[in-house]
Coordinates of C-alpha atoms in Angstrom, one line a residue:
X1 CA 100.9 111.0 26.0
X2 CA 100.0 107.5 26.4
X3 CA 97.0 106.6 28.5
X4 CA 97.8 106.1 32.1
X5 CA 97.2 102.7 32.2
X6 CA 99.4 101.9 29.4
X7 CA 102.3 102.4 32.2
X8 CA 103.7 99.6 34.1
X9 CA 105.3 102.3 36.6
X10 CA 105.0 105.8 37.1
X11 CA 108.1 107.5 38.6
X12 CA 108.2 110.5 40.6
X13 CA 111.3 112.8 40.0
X14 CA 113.8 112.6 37.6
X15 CA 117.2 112.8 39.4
X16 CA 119.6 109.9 40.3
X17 CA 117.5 107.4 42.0
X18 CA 113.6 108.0 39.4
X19 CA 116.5 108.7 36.6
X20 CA 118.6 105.4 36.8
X21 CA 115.1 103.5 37.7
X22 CA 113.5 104.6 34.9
X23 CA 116.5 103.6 32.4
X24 CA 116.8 100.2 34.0
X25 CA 113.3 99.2 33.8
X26 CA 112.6 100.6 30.5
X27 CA 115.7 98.5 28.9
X28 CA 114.4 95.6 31.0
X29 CA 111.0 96.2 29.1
X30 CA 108.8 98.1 31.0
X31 CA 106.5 101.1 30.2
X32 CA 106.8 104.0 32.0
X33 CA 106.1 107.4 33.0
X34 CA 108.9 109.8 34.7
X35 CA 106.4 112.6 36.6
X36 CA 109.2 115.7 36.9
X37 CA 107.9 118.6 38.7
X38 CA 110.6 121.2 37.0
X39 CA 111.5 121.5 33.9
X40 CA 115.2 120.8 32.0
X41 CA 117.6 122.7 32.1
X42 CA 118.8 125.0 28.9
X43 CA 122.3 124.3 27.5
X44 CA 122.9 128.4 26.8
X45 CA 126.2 130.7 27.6
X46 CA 125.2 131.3 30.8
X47 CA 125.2 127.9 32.4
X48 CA 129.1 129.2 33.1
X49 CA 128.1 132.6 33.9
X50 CA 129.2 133.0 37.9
X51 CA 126.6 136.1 37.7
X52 CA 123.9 134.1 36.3
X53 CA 124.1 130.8 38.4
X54 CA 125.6 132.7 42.1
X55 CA 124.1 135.5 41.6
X56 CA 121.0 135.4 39.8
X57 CA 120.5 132.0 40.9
X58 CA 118.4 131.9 37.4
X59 CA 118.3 127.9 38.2
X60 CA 117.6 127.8 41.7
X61 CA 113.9 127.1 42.7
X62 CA 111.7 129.7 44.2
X63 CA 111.7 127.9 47.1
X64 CA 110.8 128.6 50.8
X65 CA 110.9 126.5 54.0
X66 CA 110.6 127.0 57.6
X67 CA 113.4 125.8 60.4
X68 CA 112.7 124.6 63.8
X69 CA 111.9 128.1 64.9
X70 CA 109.9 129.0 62.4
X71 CA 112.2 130.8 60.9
X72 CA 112.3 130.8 56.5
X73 CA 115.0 130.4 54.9
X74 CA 115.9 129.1 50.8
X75 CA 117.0 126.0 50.6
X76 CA 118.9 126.5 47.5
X77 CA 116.6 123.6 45.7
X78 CA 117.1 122.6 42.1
X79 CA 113.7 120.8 40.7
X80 CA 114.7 120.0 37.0
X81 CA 115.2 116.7 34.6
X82 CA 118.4 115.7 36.1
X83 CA 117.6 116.7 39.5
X84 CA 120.5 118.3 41.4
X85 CA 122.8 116.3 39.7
X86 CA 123.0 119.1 37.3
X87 CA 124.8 120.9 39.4
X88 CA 127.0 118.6 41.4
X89 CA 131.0 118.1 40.3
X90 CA 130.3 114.6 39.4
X91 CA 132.4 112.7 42.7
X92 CA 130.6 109.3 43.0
X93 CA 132.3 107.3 45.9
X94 CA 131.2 103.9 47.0
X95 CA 130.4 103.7 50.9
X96 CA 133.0 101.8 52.6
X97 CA 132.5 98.4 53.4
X98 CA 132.6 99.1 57.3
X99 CA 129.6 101.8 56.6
X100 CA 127.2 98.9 56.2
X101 CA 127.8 97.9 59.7
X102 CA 127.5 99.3 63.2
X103 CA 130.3 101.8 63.6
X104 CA 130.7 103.3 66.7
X105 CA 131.7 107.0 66.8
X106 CA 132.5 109.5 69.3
X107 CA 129.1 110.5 69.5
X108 CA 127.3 107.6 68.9
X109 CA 126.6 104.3 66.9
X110 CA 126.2 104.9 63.3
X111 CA 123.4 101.7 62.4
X112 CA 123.8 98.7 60.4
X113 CA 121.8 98.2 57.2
X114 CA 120.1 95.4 56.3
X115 CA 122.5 94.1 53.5
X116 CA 126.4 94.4 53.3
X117 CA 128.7 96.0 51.0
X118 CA 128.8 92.5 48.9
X119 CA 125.0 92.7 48.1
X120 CA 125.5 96.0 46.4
X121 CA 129.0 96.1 45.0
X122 CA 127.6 94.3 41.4
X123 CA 125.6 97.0 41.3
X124 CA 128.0 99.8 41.9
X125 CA 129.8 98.2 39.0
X126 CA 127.3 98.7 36.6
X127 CA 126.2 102.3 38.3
X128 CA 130.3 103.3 37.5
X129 CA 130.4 102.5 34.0
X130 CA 126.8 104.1 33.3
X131 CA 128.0 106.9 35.0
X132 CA 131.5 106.6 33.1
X133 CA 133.7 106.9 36.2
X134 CA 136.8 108.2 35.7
X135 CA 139.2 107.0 38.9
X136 CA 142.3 105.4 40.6
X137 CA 142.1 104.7 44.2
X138 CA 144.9 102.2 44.9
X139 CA 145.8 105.0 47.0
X140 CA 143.1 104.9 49.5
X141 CA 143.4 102.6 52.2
X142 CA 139.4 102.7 53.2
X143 CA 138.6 101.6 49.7
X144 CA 136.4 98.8 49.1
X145 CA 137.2 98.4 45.3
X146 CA 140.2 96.1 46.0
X147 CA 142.9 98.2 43.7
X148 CA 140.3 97.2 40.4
X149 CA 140.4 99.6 37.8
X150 CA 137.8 102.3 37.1
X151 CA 135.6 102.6 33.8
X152 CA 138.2 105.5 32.8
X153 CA 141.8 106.3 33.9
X154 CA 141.6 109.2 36.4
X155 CA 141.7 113.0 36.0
X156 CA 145.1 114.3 36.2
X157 CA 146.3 117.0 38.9
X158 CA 147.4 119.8 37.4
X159 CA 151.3 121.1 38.9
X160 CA 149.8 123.5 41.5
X161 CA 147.6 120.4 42.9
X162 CA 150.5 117.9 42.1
X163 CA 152.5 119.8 44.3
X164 CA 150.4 119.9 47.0
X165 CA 149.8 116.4 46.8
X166 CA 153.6 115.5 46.8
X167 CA 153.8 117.7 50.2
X168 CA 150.8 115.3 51.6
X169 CA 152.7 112.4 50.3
X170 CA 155.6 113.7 52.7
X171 CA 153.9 114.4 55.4
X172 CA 152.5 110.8 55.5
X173 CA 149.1 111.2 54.0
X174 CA 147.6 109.0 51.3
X175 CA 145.9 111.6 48.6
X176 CA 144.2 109.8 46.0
X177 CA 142.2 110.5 42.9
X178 CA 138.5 111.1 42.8
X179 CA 136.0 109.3 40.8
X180 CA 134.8 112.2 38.8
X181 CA 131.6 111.7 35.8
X182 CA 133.0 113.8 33.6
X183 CA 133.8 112.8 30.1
X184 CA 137.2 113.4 29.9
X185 CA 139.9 112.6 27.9
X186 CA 139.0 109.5 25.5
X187 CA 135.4 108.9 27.0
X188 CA 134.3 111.9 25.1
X189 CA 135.0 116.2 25.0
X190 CA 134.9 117.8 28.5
X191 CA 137.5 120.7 28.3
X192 CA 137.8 120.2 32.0
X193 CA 137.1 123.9 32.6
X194 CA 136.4 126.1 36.2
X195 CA 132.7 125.7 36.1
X196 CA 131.6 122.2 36.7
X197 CA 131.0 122.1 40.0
X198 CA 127.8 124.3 41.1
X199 CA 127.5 124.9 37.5
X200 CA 125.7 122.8 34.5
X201 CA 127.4 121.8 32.0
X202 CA 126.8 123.9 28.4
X203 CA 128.3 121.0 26.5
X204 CA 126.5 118.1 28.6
X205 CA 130.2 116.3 29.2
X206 CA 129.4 116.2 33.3
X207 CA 127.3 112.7 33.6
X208 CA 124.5 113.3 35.3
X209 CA 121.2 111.9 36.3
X210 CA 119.7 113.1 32.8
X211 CA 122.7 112.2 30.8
X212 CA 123.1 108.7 32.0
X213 CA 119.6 108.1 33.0
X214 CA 116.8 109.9 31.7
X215 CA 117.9 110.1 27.9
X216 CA 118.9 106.6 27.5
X217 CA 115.6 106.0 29.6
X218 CA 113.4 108.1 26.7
X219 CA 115.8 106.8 23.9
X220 CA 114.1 103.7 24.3
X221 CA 110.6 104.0 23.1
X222 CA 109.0 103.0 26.3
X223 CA 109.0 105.9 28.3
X224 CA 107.4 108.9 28.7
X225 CA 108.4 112.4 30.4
X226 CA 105.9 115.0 31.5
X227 CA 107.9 118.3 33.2
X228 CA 106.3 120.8 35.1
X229 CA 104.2 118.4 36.6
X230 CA 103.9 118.9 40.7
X231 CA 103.0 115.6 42.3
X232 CA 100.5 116.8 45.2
X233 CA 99.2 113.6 46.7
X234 CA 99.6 109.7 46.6
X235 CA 95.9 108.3 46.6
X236 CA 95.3 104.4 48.6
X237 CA 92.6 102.1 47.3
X238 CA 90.1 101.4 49.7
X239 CA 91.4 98.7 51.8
X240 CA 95.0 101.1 52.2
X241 CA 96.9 98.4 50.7
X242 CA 98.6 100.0 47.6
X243 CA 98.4 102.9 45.7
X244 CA 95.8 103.6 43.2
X245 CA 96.7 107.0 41.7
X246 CA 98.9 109.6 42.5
X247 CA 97.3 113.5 41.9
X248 CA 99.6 116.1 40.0
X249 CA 99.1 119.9 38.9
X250 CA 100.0 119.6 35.2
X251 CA 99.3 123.2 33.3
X252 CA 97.0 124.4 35.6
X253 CA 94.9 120.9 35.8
X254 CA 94.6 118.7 38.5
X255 CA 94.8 115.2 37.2
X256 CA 95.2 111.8 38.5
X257 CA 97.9 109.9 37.0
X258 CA 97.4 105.1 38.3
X259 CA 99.7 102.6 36.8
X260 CA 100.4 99.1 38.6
X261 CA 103.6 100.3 40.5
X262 CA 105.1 103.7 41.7
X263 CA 108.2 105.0 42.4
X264 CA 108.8 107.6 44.4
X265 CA 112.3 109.9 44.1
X266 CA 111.9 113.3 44.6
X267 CA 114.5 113.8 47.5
X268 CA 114.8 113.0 50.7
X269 CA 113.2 115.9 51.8
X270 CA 110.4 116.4 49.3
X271 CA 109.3 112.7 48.9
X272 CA 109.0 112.5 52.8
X273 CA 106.9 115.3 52.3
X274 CA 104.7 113.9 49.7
X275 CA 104.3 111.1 51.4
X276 CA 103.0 113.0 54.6
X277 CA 100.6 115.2 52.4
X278 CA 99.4 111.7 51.8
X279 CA 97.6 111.7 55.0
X280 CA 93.7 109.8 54.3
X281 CA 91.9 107.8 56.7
X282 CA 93.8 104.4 55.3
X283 CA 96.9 106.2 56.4
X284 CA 96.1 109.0 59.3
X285 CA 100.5 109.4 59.6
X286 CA 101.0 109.5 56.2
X287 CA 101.6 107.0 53.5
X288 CA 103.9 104.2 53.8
X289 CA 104.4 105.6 58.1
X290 CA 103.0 102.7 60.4
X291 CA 106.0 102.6 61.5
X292 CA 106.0 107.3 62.3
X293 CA 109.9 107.0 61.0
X294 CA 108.8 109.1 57.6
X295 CA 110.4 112.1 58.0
X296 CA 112.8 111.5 60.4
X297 CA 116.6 110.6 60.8
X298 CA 117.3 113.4 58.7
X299 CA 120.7 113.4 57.9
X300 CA 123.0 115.8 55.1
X301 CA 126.9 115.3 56.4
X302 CA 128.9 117.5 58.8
X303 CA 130.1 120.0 56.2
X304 CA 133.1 122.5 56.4
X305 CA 134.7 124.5 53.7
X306 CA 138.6 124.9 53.2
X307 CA 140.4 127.6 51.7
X308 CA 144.4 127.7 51.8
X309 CA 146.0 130.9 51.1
X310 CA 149.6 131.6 50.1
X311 CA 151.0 134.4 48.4
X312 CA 151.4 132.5 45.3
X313 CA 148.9 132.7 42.8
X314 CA 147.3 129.5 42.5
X315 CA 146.8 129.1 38.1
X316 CA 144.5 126.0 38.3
X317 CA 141.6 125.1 36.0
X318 CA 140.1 122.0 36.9
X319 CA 140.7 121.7 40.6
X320 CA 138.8 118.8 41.4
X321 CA 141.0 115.8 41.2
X322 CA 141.7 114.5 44.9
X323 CA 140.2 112.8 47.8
X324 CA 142.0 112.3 51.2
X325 CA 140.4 109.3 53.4
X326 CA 143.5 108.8 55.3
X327 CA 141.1 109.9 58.7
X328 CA 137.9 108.5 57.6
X329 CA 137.9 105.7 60.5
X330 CA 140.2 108.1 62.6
X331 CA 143.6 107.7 63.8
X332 CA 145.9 106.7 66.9
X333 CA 145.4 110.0 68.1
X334 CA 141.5 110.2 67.5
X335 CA 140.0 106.3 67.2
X336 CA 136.7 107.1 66.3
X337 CA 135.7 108.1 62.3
X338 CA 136.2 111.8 61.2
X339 CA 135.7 111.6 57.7
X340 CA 136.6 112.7 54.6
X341 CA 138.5 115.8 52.5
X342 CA 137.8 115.9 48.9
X343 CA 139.0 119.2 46.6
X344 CA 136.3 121.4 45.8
X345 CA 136.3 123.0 41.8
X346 CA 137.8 126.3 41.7
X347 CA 136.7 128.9 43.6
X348 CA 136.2 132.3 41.5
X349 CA 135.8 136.2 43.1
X350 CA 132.6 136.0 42.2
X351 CA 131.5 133.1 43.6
X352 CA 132.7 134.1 46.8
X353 CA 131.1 137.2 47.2
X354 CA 127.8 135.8 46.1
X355 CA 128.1 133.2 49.6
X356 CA 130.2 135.6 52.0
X357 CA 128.1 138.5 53.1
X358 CA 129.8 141.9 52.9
X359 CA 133.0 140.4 51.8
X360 CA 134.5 142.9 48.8
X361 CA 134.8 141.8 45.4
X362 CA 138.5 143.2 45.3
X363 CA 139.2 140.7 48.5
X364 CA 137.1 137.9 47.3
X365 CA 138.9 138.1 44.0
X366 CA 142.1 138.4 45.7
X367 CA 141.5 135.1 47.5
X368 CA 140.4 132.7 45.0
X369 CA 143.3 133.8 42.9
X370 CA 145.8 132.5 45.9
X371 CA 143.5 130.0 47.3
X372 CA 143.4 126.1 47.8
X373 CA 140.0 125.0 48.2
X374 CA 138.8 121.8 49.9
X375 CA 135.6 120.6 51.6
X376 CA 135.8 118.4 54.6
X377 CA 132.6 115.7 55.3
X378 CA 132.2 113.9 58.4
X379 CA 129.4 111.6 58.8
X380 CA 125.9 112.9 61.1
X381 CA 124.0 110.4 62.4
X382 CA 120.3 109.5 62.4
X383 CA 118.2 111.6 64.7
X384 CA 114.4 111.1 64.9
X385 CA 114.1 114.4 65.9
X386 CA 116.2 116.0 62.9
X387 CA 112.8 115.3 60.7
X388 CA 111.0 116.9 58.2
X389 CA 107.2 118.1 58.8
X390 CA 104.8 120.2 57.4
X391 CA 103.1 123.2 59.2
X392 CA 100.4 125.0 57.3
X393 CA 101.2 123.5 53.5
X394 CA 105.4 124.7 54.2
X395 CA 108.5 122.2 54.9
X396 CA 109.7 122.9 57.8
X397 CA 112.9 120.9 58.7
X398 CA 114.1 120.7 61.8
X399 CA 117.5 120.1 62.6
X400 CA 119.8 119.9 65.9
X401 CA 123.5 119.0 64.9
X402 CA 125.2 116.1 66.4
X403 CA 128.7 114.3 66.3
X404 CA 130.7 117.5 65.4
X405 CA 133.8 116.0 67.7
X406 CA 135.2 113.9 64.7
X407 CA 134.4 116.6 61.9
X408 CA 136.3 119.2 64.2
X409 CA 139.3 116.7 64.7
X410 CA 138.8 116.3 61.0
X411 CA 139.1 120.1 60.1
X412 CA 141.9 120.7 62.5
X413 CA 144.3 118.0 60.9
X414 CA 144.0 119.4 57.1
X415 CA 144.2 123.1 58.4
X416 CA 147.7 121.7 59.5
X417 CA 148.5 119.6 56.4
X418 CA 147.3 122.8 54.7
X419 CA 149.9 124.7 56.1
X420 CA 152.6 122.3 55.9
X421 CA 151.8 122.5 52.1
X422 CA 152.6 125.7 51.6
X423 CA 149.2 127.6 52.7
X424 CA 150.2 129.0 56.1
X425 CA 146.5 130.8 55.7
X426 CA 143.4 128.3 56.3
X427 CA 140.1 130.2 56.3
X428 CA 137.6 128.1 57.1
X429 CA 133.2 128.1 56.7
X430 CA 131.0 125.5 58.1
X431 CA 127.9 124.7 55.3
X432 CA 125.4 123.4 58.0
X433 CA 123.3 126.1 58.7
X434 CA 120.2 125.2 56.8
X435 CA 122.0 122.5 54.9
X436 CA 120.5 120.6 52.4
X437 CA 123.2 119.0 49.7
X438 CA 123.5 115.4 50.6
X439 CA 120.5 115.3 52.2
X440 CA 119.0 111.7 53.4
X441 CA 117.8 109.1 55.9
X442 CA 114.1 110.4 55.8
X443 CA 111.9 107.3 54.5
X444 CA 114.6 104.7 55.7
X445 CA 115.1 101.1 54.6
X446 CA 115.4 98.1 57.1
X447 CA 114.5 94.6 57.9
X448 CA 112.0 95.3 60.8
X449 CA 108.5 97.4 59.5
X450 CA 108.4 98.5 63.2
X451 CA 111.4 100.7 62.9
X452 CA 111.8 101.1 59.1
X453 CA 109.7 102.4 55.9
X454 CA 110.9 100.4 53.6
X455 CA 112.3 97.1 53.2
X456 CA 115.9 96.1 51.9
X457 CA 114.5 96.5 48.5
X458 CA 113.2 99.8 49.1
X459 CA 109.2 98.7 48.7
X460 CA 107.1 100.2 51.3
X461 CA 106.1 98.0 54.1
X462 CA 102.8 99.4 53.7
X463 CA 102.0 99.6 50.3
X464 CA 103.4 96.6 48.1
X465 CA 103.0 98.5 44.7
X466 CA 105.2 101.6 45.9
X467 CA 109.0 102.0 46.3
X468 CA 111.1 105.2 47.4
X469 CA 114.3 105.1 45.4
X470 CA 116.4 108.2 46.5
X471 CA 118.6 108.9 49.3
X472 CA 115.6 108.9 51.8
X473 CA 115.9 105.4 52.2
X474 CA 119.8 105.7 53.6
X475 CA 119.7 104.2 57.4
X476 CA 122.9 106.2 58.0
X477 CA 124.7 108.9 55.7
X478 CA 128.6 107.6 55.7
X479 CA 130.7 110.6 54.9
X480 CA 131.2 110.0 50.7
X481 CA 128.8 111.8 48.8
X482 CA 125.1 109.8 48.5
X483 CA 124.9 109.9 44.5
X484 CA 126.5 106.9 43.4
X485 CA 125.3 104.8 46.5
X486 CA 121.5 105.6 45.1
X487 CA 122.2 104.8 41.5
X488 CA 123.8 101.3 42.5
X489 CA 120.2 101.0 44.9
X490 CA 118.2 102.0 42.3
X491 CA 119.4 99.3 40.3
X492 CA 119.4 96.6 42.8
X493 CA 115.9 97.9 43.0
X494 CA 114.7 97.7 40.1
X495 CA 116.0 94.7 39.3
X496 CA 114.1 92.9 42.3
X497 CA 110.8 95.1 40.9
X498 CA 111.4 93.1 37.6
X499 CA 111.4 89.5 38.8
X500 CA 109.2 89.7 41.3
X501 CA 106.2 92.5 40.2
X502 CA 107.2 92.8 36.7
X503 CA 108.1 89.0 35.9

């Protein structure tokens, strides 16, 4: 490895946000060093082994946390090169342009941020075609993309899901493809198979954070990786005003790692931890918390999932092709947002059993042969006392749920265009108990240091050599999934890193 002070930046974690950084500085010009506390993942047979990945959980991190009771639990926490993109099923939605802005729901105001929609969209433009975003949403009548074409043509439904869709079409809904980083069809040789999502991919055709970001990052000469490498502390200078170092267990060392600028992007949860095991008397809170928001607003999306049963046996490969937003800002019936439905890959026996205690493996494969699965999102909203903290060296998240009137309303209007589809049985699971996917909100951006970490860039008000580039710096969590919202951040970031640190 280079000497540390041959880096211009060091970034910390290698998924979306430190993945896309890293690439974009590095083909900009810039030296730098990607700190990745796990280590990659192995293309082998049993990436699509449901025993292996549900089971086994051989990829899952040995990983425990405390609630708000003190209670542990596994977070289900993936720390690898690629981060937990590895194991997502590629949907990358933009926020809508009204999630930018104050929105009032049933159970509160959702908060502005501190730029629009048009400061970002250039910069989901570019995040879509790194990403290779296949897509067609002149369907969806939220969509800010006004009815431009995606990178790639979209995934087709197969009949099963056609047929469903036609029965939405009739009962007035809007269904509309997903943007889905896979490289299908002409864009490369995904075989568009049943495990993609929860599963990585063997054949590295699902574009991920180490696909799109990391390799091209490394492919350029000016970057270095070092995996396995647990980033323990951020160390001030003297005066408090930047960072000098930041300390990491690599092999059994302790080391200290400086470089003029750092990036922090190790999740929302974990980088609001590292910067609260920070602590030193130049920052008695915590580094980059003046302002005591670190931590807080926690935020991971109202979750429930959807299975439709019918006697039919439902033949279906790649399930994941559609979206419905037709509810998103609510209706005449409901006038306050209830968010999104988006298909969920295909369920397998297996799979089920592995998440639905005591349920038998006849039954569970009985199910997912006749089953229709979905996952509804509804937007949480920013609670400072839904926060992460840290209680004897352990995470402890603590979490209260709010705003569940417009995910209900949400849930009970596709159980019933379920039905009307042909699925007269809906079984339904809510995920929030101890979620963590689309975690965010937890080292948040703003214009005013007094209520925000970071500014619209996503620099620490505190410390001018140190950014957080991951879904901690979301001021609210919409109801799309985060991952494509980060990328097109951590772009805009960069860039702004570039002209004005980096020249």
């Amino acid at each position: 490895m280079a000497a540390p002070n041959n880096f211009d930046i060091i970034v910390i974690g290698s998924g979306v946000g430190g993945g896309v950084a890293a690439r974009r500085l590095a083909e900009r010009g810039a030296r730098v060093l990607i700190v990745e506390r796990g280590d990659y993942v192995p293309r082998e047979p049993e990436n699509w082994s449901v025993k292996t990945v549900f089971f086994d959980r051989k990829y899952k991190a040995r990983d425990t946390w405390i609630d708000r009771t003190g209670k542990p639990f596994d977070p289900g926490m993936y720390y690898n090169v690629g981060g937990s993109t590895k194991f997502y099923g590629g949907a990358m939605f933009r926020l809508r342009e009204r999630d930018f802005e104050d929105v009032e729901h049933k159970g509160g105001v959702s908060p502005a941020w501190p730029f629009r929609y048009h400061d970002l969209a250039p910069y989901y433009d570019e995040a879509e075609r790194m990403f290779r975003i296949h897509g067609d949403d002149s369907a969806d009548k939220t969509s800010p993309r006004d009815g431009r074409s995606f990178p790639f043509p979209p995934v087709k439904s197969e009949p099963t899901v056609e047929a469903m869709a036609e029965s939405f079409r009739g009962q007035g809904l809007s269904p509309s493809y997903l943007p889905l980083a896979v490289n299908a069809g002409a864009a490369g040789t995904c075989i568009l198979c049943k495990t993609c999502d929860g599963f990585p991919c063997q054949i590295a055709q699902k574009n991920d954070a180490e696909t799109c970001g990391v390799e091209p990052a490394l492919a350029t000469g000016r970057v270095e990786l070092m995996t396995r490498t647990f980033a323990r502390r951020l160390i001030l200078s003297p005066d408090g005003r930047t960072v000098s170092g930041v300390e990491v267990e690599h092999d059994g060392e302790i080391k200290t790692l400086s470089a003029p600028l750092f990036v922090v992007a190790c999740n929302a949860v974990n980088s609001a931890a590292l910067l609260l095991r920070s602590s030193c008397a130049g920052a008695p809170a915590g580094v980059a918390n003046k302002s005591g928001v670190v931590g807080r607003h926690y935020m991971v999306h109202n979750q429930t999932a959807l299975m439709g049963l019918s006697l039919r046996k439902n033949p279906t490969v790649f399930q994941k092709t559609l979206a419905l937003n037709d509810w998103y800002f609510g209706d005449a019936a409901f006038p306050w947002p209830m968010g999104q439905m988006q298909m969920l890959g295909k369920l397998q026996g297996g799979m089920l059993t592995a998440n639905v205690r005591y349920l038998p493996k006849s039954l569970g494969d009985a199910m997912a042969k006749r089953g229709m699965d979905w996952i509804g999102l509804s937007e949480d909203l920013p609670d400072p006392d839904n926060r992460v903290t840290l209680d004897g060296g352990k995470i402890r998240l603590s979490v209260t749920l709010n705003n569940m009137d417009g995910h209900l309303e949400l849930v009970r209007r596709m159980t019933s265009a379920l039905r009307g589809a042909g699925y007269p049985v809906v079984i339904t699971k809510s995920l929030v108990a101890h979620a963590t996917g689309h975690q965010c909100g937890t080292v948040r951006l703003g214009d005013d240091p007094a209520s925000s970490a970071l500014d619209p860039f996503c620099r620490a008000w505190d410390h001018r050599n140190l950014f957080v580039i991951d879904a901690s710096f979301f001021p609210s969590s919409a109801a799309v999934n985060p991952a494509l919202t980060i990328a097109a951040q951590a772009l805009r970031a960069s860039d702004h890193m570039l002209s004005t640190d980096l020249g």
